[in-house]
Amino acid sequence: MKKLTTLFAATALATLMAGSAWSKTFVYCSEGSPEGFDPGLYTAGTTFDAAAHTVYNRLLEFKKGTTEVEPGLAESWTISDDGLVYTFKLRPGVKFQTTEFFTPSRDFTADDVVFSYERQLKADNPWNKYIAGASWEYAAGMGFPEVIKSVEKVDDLTVKFTLTRKEAPFLANIAMPFASILSKEYADKLQADGKMEQMNQMPLGTGPFAFVAYQQDAVIRYKANPDYWGGKQKIDDLVFAITSDASVRFQKLQAGECHLMPFPNAADVSKMKADPNLKVMEQAGLNVSYLAYNTTQAPFDKPEVRKALNKAINKQAIVDAVFQGAAQPAVNPIPPTMWSYNDKIEDDTYEPEVAKKMLEDAGVKDLSMKLWAMPVSRPYMLNARRAAELMQSDFAKIGVKVEIVSYEWAEYLDKSKAKDRDGAVILGWTGDNGDPDNFLDTLLGCNAVGGNNRAQWCNQEFDALVKKAKETSDPAERTKLYEEAQVVFKREAPWATIDHSLSVVPMRKNVEGFVQSPLGDFAFDGVDITE
C-alpha cells in the first residue's frame, strides 16, 4: 500500500510539473512545514517562505539580492526632523487576492496597515490573542510595543507612525516578513463568522501568489495572483512539496520532480555541480549557528561553566563533518560579512583538559545535560543531529553526560522558548534585514527572553549598549557600540557560537529569474521555467 501511495504521489507531482499547454507549474521542494500562515506570529524562515514571500507584501520590501529597502505597498515616505514620525504614502489601486474563500470588495488602504500593526502592538486588540499561545514573538522581541507610540490613518492612502524614541533600523525592520500587511475586511468577516483562527490557516494578502490549499506536512498549493500590483507572475501555479530529508530533495531534483531545493547535504554539492541538468548558486550566508545554554538554570547560570563547556567543543570538527568545509567556525554572534563585526575578539580555544579543570574549579561534578538537536536542515546548520553527536562526544571527554533530544520543528521552536527549558539548544539565525540589531537585540536582548532569546539571557550592560545603538543615527557610533556589545557577549558566553555557513541553492537548469537572497529567503516572484 505504501509503495502504491508513493507512486501515486510521484505521478501526481510529475503531472503537476508538466502542466499543460496553457499553464506553467513551479515545484519547490521545501525543507519543512510552516508553523502557520500568519507571518506576524512566527520567526522561522520556513514559515516566512510559505506565507510572507508568497501571499503577502509589506510597506517596504528588500530589493532583490540585497538588504536595501525599496518601496512596496508604500510608494514613498518622509521622516520628521526629530526622527520620531514616519509618514507613508500608500500605493493606489492595490487589490487583495480573490480566492474561493473570500472575495474582497475594496482595494488596500491605510485601514489595513493600522489593523496589521495594532493587533501585534495592543494587548486589548481582539486579534492579539486570536489563536492559543499567540505571542507576536518578533514584534515583542524587537520592542515594537514600546517603540511604536501610534499607527494612525491620515487618509485612505496615508499612514503615520509615531515613535517613542529614535530607532535607527526602523525602515529595515518594517520590511521584514513579520510586518506583512493583512486585509482588515477579511479579518472583520472572519471575526463576524466566529472563524478568526482561519487567518492562520487560509491566508489572504496582496502578494504575487494566492493561497489555494495545504495538505499538512505534504504539499502547499498557490496560484498566480492575476491582480498583483507588480504584474501577474510568469508561472501560473506554485507548489511547495514538503520534503524534510535533504537526500530525498536531491533525488527529486535530479528526477525532475522539483525545480529548486534548499539546504543540500554538503557532500552532495559536488555531484550537483557535475550534473548537466542542474545549476548551483552560492554566496556567503548572513547567518550564525549557536548552542544556547539556559542561563537561568544551574549550573548554566554561571559564565565560568558556560566558558568551560565552550572550550570543550571542537568547532572545526563540526564544520568539517557537517559542512565539508563550506562554513567557518563562529567567533561572534554576528557573521564576519556584517558591518560592526568585532574582529579583535579571540575565540575560545579547543582545550578539553583546561575545560575539565574549569568545571572542577566552578564546583561542577557529574554534570548531566540535555542537548537539543533541530529536526530540519537550515542554512546555518545542515545536520544538527550530527553536530549534537560530535558535541556529545566532546563533552564526554570532560566528564559531562549528554542526552540528545529533538521534536517536530514547530514543537521544537515552541518548546525551546520556555524559560524553564532544560539543557542547551542548537539553533541559528539568518539575518532578516542586514542590520546588526537583528542579531544582537533580536536574539540576545532582554525583550526577547521567552522568545527568540533561547539563552534566556538578560545582561544589563549588553542590553544598554544595544539599545543605545538602536537610538543612534551615526554609523560610526553604532559600530563602536555593537563592537563593545560583542565583547560583553564573549565574556559572558550565553552561547557557544558554532559556525557561519555558505548558502548553496541548487536548481534545474531551466529555472530563470531566481535571485539568491542574502537574508536566506526563498521567494518565487519573477521566476520562470524555460523550455
XYZ file of C-alpha atoms in Angstrom:
531
model
C 0.000 0.000 0.000
C 2.792 2.400 0.897
C 4.539 1.784 -2.447
C 1.302 2.477 -4.349
C 0.717 5.674 -2.396
C 4.263 6.834 -3.054
C 3.935 6.009 -6.745
C 0.666 7.915 -6.952
C 2.174 10.954 -5.228
C 5.194 10.941 -7.549
C 2.953 10.599 -10.611
C 0.708 13.429 -9.423
C 3.721 15.664 -8.799
C 5.159 14.875 -12.236
C 1.792 15.704 -13.807
C 1.738 18.989 -11.929
C 5.190 19.861 -13.203
C 4.333 19.010 -16.759
C 1.284 21.271 -16.582
C -0.402 21.865 -19.903
C -0.065 23.965 -22.979
C -1.628 26.923 -21.203
C -0.275 26.625 -17.632
C 3.136 26.531 -16.052
C 3.771 24.948 -12.621
C 6.856 25.513 -10.485
C 7.619 22.960 -7.747
C 9.801 23.908 -4.782
C 10.991 21.028 -2.596
C 10.799 22.856 0.727
C 12.585 21.556 3.813
C 9.769 21.659 6.349
C 6.197 22.514 7.190
C 5.139 26.039 8.120
C 4.035 26.641 11.688
C 1.083 28.565 10.272
C 0.306 31.176 7.619
C 0.229 34.407 9.635
C 3.799 35.793 9.423
C 3.362 38.051 12.449
C 3.094 35.076 14.778
C 6.386 33.382 13.878
C 10.118 33.807 13.268
C 11.101 30.742 11.221
C 12.287 31.115 7.631
C 10.284 28.028 6.618
C 7.096 29.798 7.646
C 8.079 33.115 6.060
C 8.803 31.387 2.746
C 5.383 29.714 2.801
C 3.404 32.847 3.712
C 5.194 36.196 3.786
C 7.043 35.801 0.474
C 4.140 34.240 -1.411
C 0.825 35.632 -0.168
C 1.791 38.951 1.426
C 3.594 42.265 0.944
C 4.955 44.881 3.326
C 5.065 48.682 3.283
C 8.700 48.413 2.217
C 10.468 45.462 0.605
C 14.086 44.434 0.305
C 15.437 44.942 -3.177
C 16.114 41.522 -4.706
C 19.523 40.147 -3.761
C 20.281 42.976 -1.299
C 19.487 44.327 2.167
C 18.487 47.688 0.661
C 14.882 48.777 1.265
C 12.684 49.937 -1.605
C 9.008 50.904 -1.987
C 6.471 48.138 -1.512
C 2.880 48.887 -0.543
C 4.178 52.338 0.356
C 5.252 54.371 -2.681
C 7.211 56.928 -0.649
C 7.847 58.121 2.892
C 9.069 61.083 4.898
C 10.743 61.275 8.314
C 10.307 64.207 10.694
C 13.344 66.260 11.720
C 13.334 64.747 15.215
C 13.266 61.204 13.744
C 10.063 60.257 15.577
C 7.373 60.498 12.894
C 7.347 58.394 9.705
C 4.637 59.204 7.151
C 3.992 56.728 4.334
C 2.125 57.446 1.088
C 0.452 54.209 0.028
C 0.312 52.724 -3.457
C -3.138 53.303 -5.008
C -5.147 50.606 -6.761
C -3.590 47.636 -4.930
C -6.051 44.753 -4.802
C -6.343 41.937 -2.290
C -6.476 38.427 -3.723
C -9.784 36.898 -4.713
C -9.944 33.285 -3.529
C -12.530 30.527 -3.160
C -12.928 31.504 0.499
C -13.135 35.322 0.198
C -13.913 37.992 -2.380
C -12.733 41.479 -1.376
C -14.976 44.472 -2.047
C -12.325 47.208 -1.815
C -8.659 47.972 -2.536
C -5.835 48.101 0.010
C -5.961 51.207 2.261
C -4.441 52.674 5.406
C -7.068 50.748 7.435
C -5.244 47.520 6.576
C -1.913 48.921 7.743
C -3.354 50.119 11.065
C -5.043 46.745 11.620
C -1.919 44.723 10.738
C 0.218 46.604 13.267
C -2.231 47.250 16.095
C -3.058 43.561 16.501
C 0.638 42.997 17.327
C 1.056 46.121 19.477
C -2.057 46.255 21.651
C -2.903 43.539 24.167
C -6.574 44.613 24.196
C -6.941 44.244 20.420
C -9.401 41.397 19.658
C -6.838 39.909 17.253
C -3.955 39.970 19.748
C -4.790 36.505 21.129
C -6.868 35.114 18.293
C -5.140 31.720 18.489
C -3.888 29.939 21.590
C -0.367 30.944 22.551
C -0.155 33.952 20.190
C 2.924 35.899 21.309
C 3.912 38.099 18.329
C 7.434 36.945 19.065
C 9.192 39.172 16.557
C 7.318 42.396 17.359
C 7.785 41.780 21.086
C 11.422 40.781 20.781
C 12.217 43.942 18.841
C 10.401 46.111 21.367
C 7.773 47.346 18.906
C 5.042 47.770 21.574
C 7.376 50.174 23.406
C 8.913 51.833 20.331
C 5.731 52.500 18.342
C 3.546 55.038 20.129
C 0.814 55.031 17.488
C -0.114 53.982 13.947
C -2.671 56.404 12.520
C -4.688 56.670 9.334
C -4.299 60.175 7.884
C -6.437 59.346 4.846
C -7.087 56.233 2.760
C -3.626 56.375 1.204
C -1.580 57.924 4.017
C -0.497 56.353 7.307
C 1.588 57.884 10.088
C 3.814 56.048 12.591
C 4.826 57.968 15.714
C 7.732 56.510 17.716
C 8.602 56.990 21.375
C 12.310 57.261 20.543
C 14.650 57.283 17.580
C 15.001 53.843 16.048
C 17.847 53.623 13.513
C 16.805 50.268 11.939
C 13.077 51.123 11.758
C 12.733 51.185 7.953
C 14.613 47.898 7.599
C 12.512 46.382 10.389
C 9.166 47.117 8.733
C 10.389 45.478 5.517
C 10.711 42.180 7.401
C 8.233 39.290 6.990
C 6.550 39.698 10.390
C 5.394 43.180 9.278
C 3.310 41.790 6.406
C 0.051 43.609 5.701
C -3.228 41.699 6.051
C -6.756 42.546 4.944
C -8.888 44.182 7.624
C -12.003 43.428 5.580
C -11.159 39.704 5.568
C -10.386 39.857 9.303
C -13.704 41.542 10.037
C -15.570 38.830 8.106
C -13.764 36.044 9.964
C -14.463 37.728 13.297
C -18.158 38.156 12.470
C -18.372 34.477 11.454
C -16.567 33.288 14.596
C -13.753 31.825 12.488
C -10.808 34.031 13.436
C -8.404 31.074 13.567
C -8.737 30.743 9.767
C -6.496 33.800 9.386
C -3.614 31.464 10.284
C -4.888 28.644 8.052
C -6.265 30.343 4.940
C -4.178 33.467 4.309
C -5.165 36.304 2.000
C -2.980 39.239 1.051
C -1.773 41.462 -1.787
C 1.222 39.309 -2.782
C 2.229 37.619 -6.040
C 0.634 34.255 -5.223
C -2.773 33.410 -3.774
C -3.154 30.520 -1.334
C -5.130 27.541 -2.635
C -4.726 24.620 -0.203
C -2.434 22.982 2.342
C -2.096 19.270 2.984
C -0.248 19.156 6.297
C 3.381 18.025 6.118
C 2.953 17.196 2.422
C 2.139 19.999 -0.009
C 1.096 23.660 -0.227
C -0.538 24.944 -3.418
C -0.698 28.520 -4.683
C -1.839 30.168 -7.899
C -0.503 33.330 -9.501
C -2.439 36.399 -8.377
C -3.884 37.829 -11.633
C -4.433 41.222 -9.982
C -0.964 41.550 -8.442
C 0.141 45.202 -8.442
C 3.594 44.120 -9.617
C 2.138 42.220 -12.583
C 1.000 38.605 -12.960
C 3.780 36.065 -12.500
C 5.214 34.042 -15.375
C 4.469 30.806 -13.538
C 0.772 30.012 -13.151
C 0.943 27.624 -10.207
C 3.418 27.310 -7.340
C 3.745 24.107 -5.312
C 5.708 23.611 -2.099
C 6.462 19.873 -1.957
C 7.461 19.436 1.703
C 10.476 17.122 1.811
C 12.366 17.107 5.109
C 15.227 14.808 4.064
C 17.956 16.612 2.091
C 18.951 13.413 0.267
C 15.370 12.871 -0.894
C 15.152 16.510 -2.005
C 18.244 15.941 -4.132
C 16.757 12.765 -5.637
C 13.589 14.662 -6.563
C 15.625 17.477 -8.080
C 17.659 15.032 -10.180
C 14.496 13.221 -11.288
C 12.869 16.481 -12.347
C 10.168 16.179 -9.669
C 11.015 19.633 -8.374
C 12.687 22.686 -9.850
C 14.609 24.052 -6.866
C 15.559 22.909 -3.367
C 17.095 24.477 -0.252
C 19.843 23.318 2.103
C 21.559 20.416 0.322
C 23.826 17.994 2.132
C 27.351 19.347 1.867
C 28.551 16.006 0.476
C 26.077 16.283 -2.426
C 27.111 19.716 -3.706
C 29.944 18.456 -5.924
C 27.525 15.960 -7.563
C 25.050 18.758 -8.161
C 27.684 20.889 -9.843
C 28.625 17.969 -12.077
C 25.037 17.262 -13.173
C 24.441 18.851 -16.620
C 20.732 19.257 -15.818
C 21.374 21.363 -12.717
C 22.949 24.671 -11.770
C 24.115 25.795 -8.326
C 24.126 29.262 -6.764
C 26.426 30.055 -3.838
C 27.094 33.038 -1.582
C 28.331 33.757 1.937
C 25.425 33.369 4.318
C 24.405 36.208 6.617
C 23.958 33.679 9.369
C 25.147 32.073 12.596
C 24.540 28.744 14.284
C 24.773 28.502 18.049
C 24.271 26.362 21.128
C 22.184 28.380 23.604
C 22.505 27.475 27.274
C 19.560 28.245 29.551
C 21.373 30.842 31.635
C 18.612 30.878 34.269
C 19.180 27.236 35.211
C 22.047 25.947 37.358
C 24.849 25.325 36.626
C 24.443 27.178 33.286
C 23.729 30.373 35.218
C 27.490 30.670 35.811
C 29.554 32.243 32.986
C 32.592 30.194 34.021
C 30.628 26.967 33.446
C 29.458 28.119 30.040
C 33.006 29.151 29.118
C 34.295 25.741 30.199
C 31.764 23.952 28.002
C 32.638 26.214 25.079
C 36.312 25.265 25.384
C 35.314 21.604 25.187
C 33.658 21.940 21.752
C 35.767 21.197 18.687
C 34.031 23.564 16.273
C 36.390 22.874 13.410
C 35.449 19.186 13.558
C 31.765 20.142 13.319
C 32.421 22.400 10.316
C 34.409 19.636 8.610
C 31.860 16.896 9.269
C 28.618 18.794 8.687
C 29.623 21.303 6.020
C 32.558 19.603 4.281
C 34.412 22.881 4.820
C 31.654 25.108 3.340
C 31.453 27.064 6.591
C 33.765 28.624 9.169
C 33.810 28.389 12.968
C 31.908 31.297 14.505
C 33.544 33.650 16.972
C 30.874 36.325 17.408
C 27.071 36.258 17.329
C 27.053 38.192 14.030
C 28.696 36.998 10.799
C 32.029 38.488 9.648
C 30.347 39.822 6.485
C 28.194 42.180 8.577
C 29.231 45.751 9.406
C 30.325 46.301 13.033
C 31.766 42.764 13.297
C 34.465 42.900 16.006
C 37.485 41.127 14.506
C 39.630 41.837 17.573
C 37.779 39.278 19.692
C 39.579 35.974 20.168
C 37.616 32.760 20.115
C 37.507 30.159 22.885
C 40.281 27.702 22.081
C 39.546 23.986 21.994
C 41.246 22.674 25.141
C 39.401 19.738 26.779
C 41.795 19.380 29.718
C 41.554 23.084 30.538
C 37.773 22.887 30.203
C 37.636 19.949 32.608
C 39.642 21.849 35.225
C 37.452 24.937 34.776
C 34.382 22.850 35.593
C 36.105 21.433 38.679
C 37.098 24.933 39.802
C 33.464 26.012 39.389
C 32.395 23.178 41.702
C 30.601 21.244 38.975
C 30.788 17.450 39.163
C 28.896 14.661 37.429
C 27.027 17.066 35.172
C 24.286 15.573 33.013
C 22.506 17.722 30.462
C 20.110 17.595 27.544
C 21.296 18.808 24.162
C 18.517 19.756 21.752
C 19.070 18.936 18.068
C 16.965 20.559 15.347
C 14.956 18.089 13.211
C 15.372 20.072 9.969
C 18.164 21.388 7.794
C 18.730 25.129 7.860
C 21.453 27.075 6.019
C 23.349 27.652 9.257
C 23.074 24.011 10.389
C 22.635 21.315 7.763
C 22.650 18.379 10.174
C 22.024 19.251 13.813
C 21.857 15.600 14.864
C 25.410 15.019 13.611
C 26.616 18.233 15.276
C 24.948 17.170 18.524
C 26.635 13.763 18.389
C 30.030 15.425 17.963
C 29.339 17.741 20.905
C 28.131 14.781 22.949
C 31.495 13.127 22.333
C 33.369 16.353 23.156
C 31.520 16.814 26.433
C 32.090 13.179 27.400
C 35.826 13.920 27.352
C 35.364 16.370 30.237
C 33.004 14.113 32.184
C 29.714 15.634 31.077
C 26.921 13.229 30.112
C 24.677 14.383 27.273
C 21.233 13.174 26.226
C 20.291 14.311 22.712
C 16.612 15.252 22.317
C 14.537 16.553 19.432
C 10.959 17.337 18.449
C 8.964 18.085 15.319
C 10.088 21.500 14.003
C 7.148 23.663 15.121
C 7.146 21.963 18.535
C 10.938 22.340 18.767
C 10.694 26.083 18.159
C 7.871 26.445 20.664
C 9.297 24.309 23.478
C 12.802 25.759 23.175
C 11.419 29.231 24.034
C 10.331 28.121 27.521
C 12.090 29.994 30.315
C 12.416 26.774 32.327
C 13.729 24.743 29.378
C 16.455 22.331 30.403
C 19.907 21.976 28.853
C 21.187 23.682 25.723
C 19.538 24.072 22.329
C 21.063 24.088 18.840
C 19.541 26.845 16.741
C 20.690 29.604 14.455
C 19.687 32.674 12.545
C 19.850 34.155 9.089
C 19.638 37.939 9.192
C 16.279 39.376 8.218
C 17.307 42.930 7.409
C 21.107 43.305 7.199
C 21.344 45.246 10.476
C 23.383 44.033 13.499
C 20.377 44.858 15.674
C 18.567 41.971 14.005
C 21.048 39.591 15.643
C 22.167 41.308 18.829
C 18.858 42.668 20.101
C 16.507 40.194 18.416
C 18.356 37.123 19.697
C 20.047 38.356 22.874
C 18.140 41.410 24.121
C 16.165 41.366 27.372
C 12.968 41.997 25.360
C 13.469 38.675 23.592
C 13.699 36.487 26.736
C 10.992 33.832 26.459
C 11.036 34.245 22.684
C 13.962 34.481 20.267
C 16.415 34.741 23.170
C 16.767 30.986 23.673
C 19.535 31.547 26.251
C 17.028 33.442 28.446
C 19.946 35.836 28.952
C 19.271 39.365 30.175
C 22.526 41.232 30.747
C 22.014 44.899 31.581
C 25.433 46.001 30.293
C 24.902 44.286 26.936
C 21.299 45.448 26.681
C 22.181 49.082 27.357
C 24.810 49.073 24.604
C 22.451 47.550 22.054
C 19.561 49.849 22.982
C 21.808 52.910 22.703
C 22.958 51.730 19.260
C 19.318 51.475 18.116
C 18.752 55.113 19.040
C 21.955 56.382 17.397
C 21.887 57.539 13.795
C 25.666 57.909 13.311
C 27.002 54.656 11.735
C 30.470 55.053 13.315
C 28.985 55.419 16.786
C 26.628 52.481 16.226
C 29.587 50.367 15.110
C 31.530 51.224 18.263
C 28.582 50.303 20.500
C 27.984 46.994 18.719
C 31.688 46.134 18.964
C 31.549 46.721 22.726
C 28.400 44.587 22.980
C 30.233 41.694 21.297
C 32.968 41.938 23.942
C 30.352 41.551 26.692
C 28.765 38.631 24.838
C 32.045 36.778 24.522
C 32.919 37.366 28.188
C 29.540 36.141 29.447
C 29.133 33.304 26.885
C 25.360 32.744 26.814
C 26.001 30.726 23.635
C 28.646 28.574 22.148
C 28.908 30.134 18.685
C 29.243 27.262 16.208
C 29.508 28.356 12.572
C 28.754 30.756 9.739
C 27.900 28.818 6.587
C 27.955 29.235 2.847
C 24.453 29.404 1.366
C 24.020 26.941 -1.527
C 20.925 26.790 -3.769
C 20.702 24.056 -6.440
C 18.025 24.145 -9.144
C 17.102 22.735 -12.542
C 18.973 24.273 -15.470
C 15.755 25.690 -16.955
C 14.922 27.866 -13.922
C 15.273 31.554 -14.726
C 14.839 34.685 -12.633
C 15.507 33.236 -9.183
C 17.602 35.670 -7.128
C 19.510 34.304 -4.159
C 18.795 36.373 -1.076
C 21.461 37.391 1.470
C 18.629 37.112 4.004
C 18.068 33.423 3.230
C 14.596 33.935 1.737
C 13.122 31.666 -0.913
C 10.815 33.899 -2.947
C 9.476 32.966 -6.368
C 8.073 36.186 -7.758
C 9.876 36.903 -11.029
C 10.816 33.233 -11.518
C 10.211 31.436 -14.803
C 10.772 27.996 -16.341
C 12.179 27.934 -19.861
C 11.699 25.140 -22.368
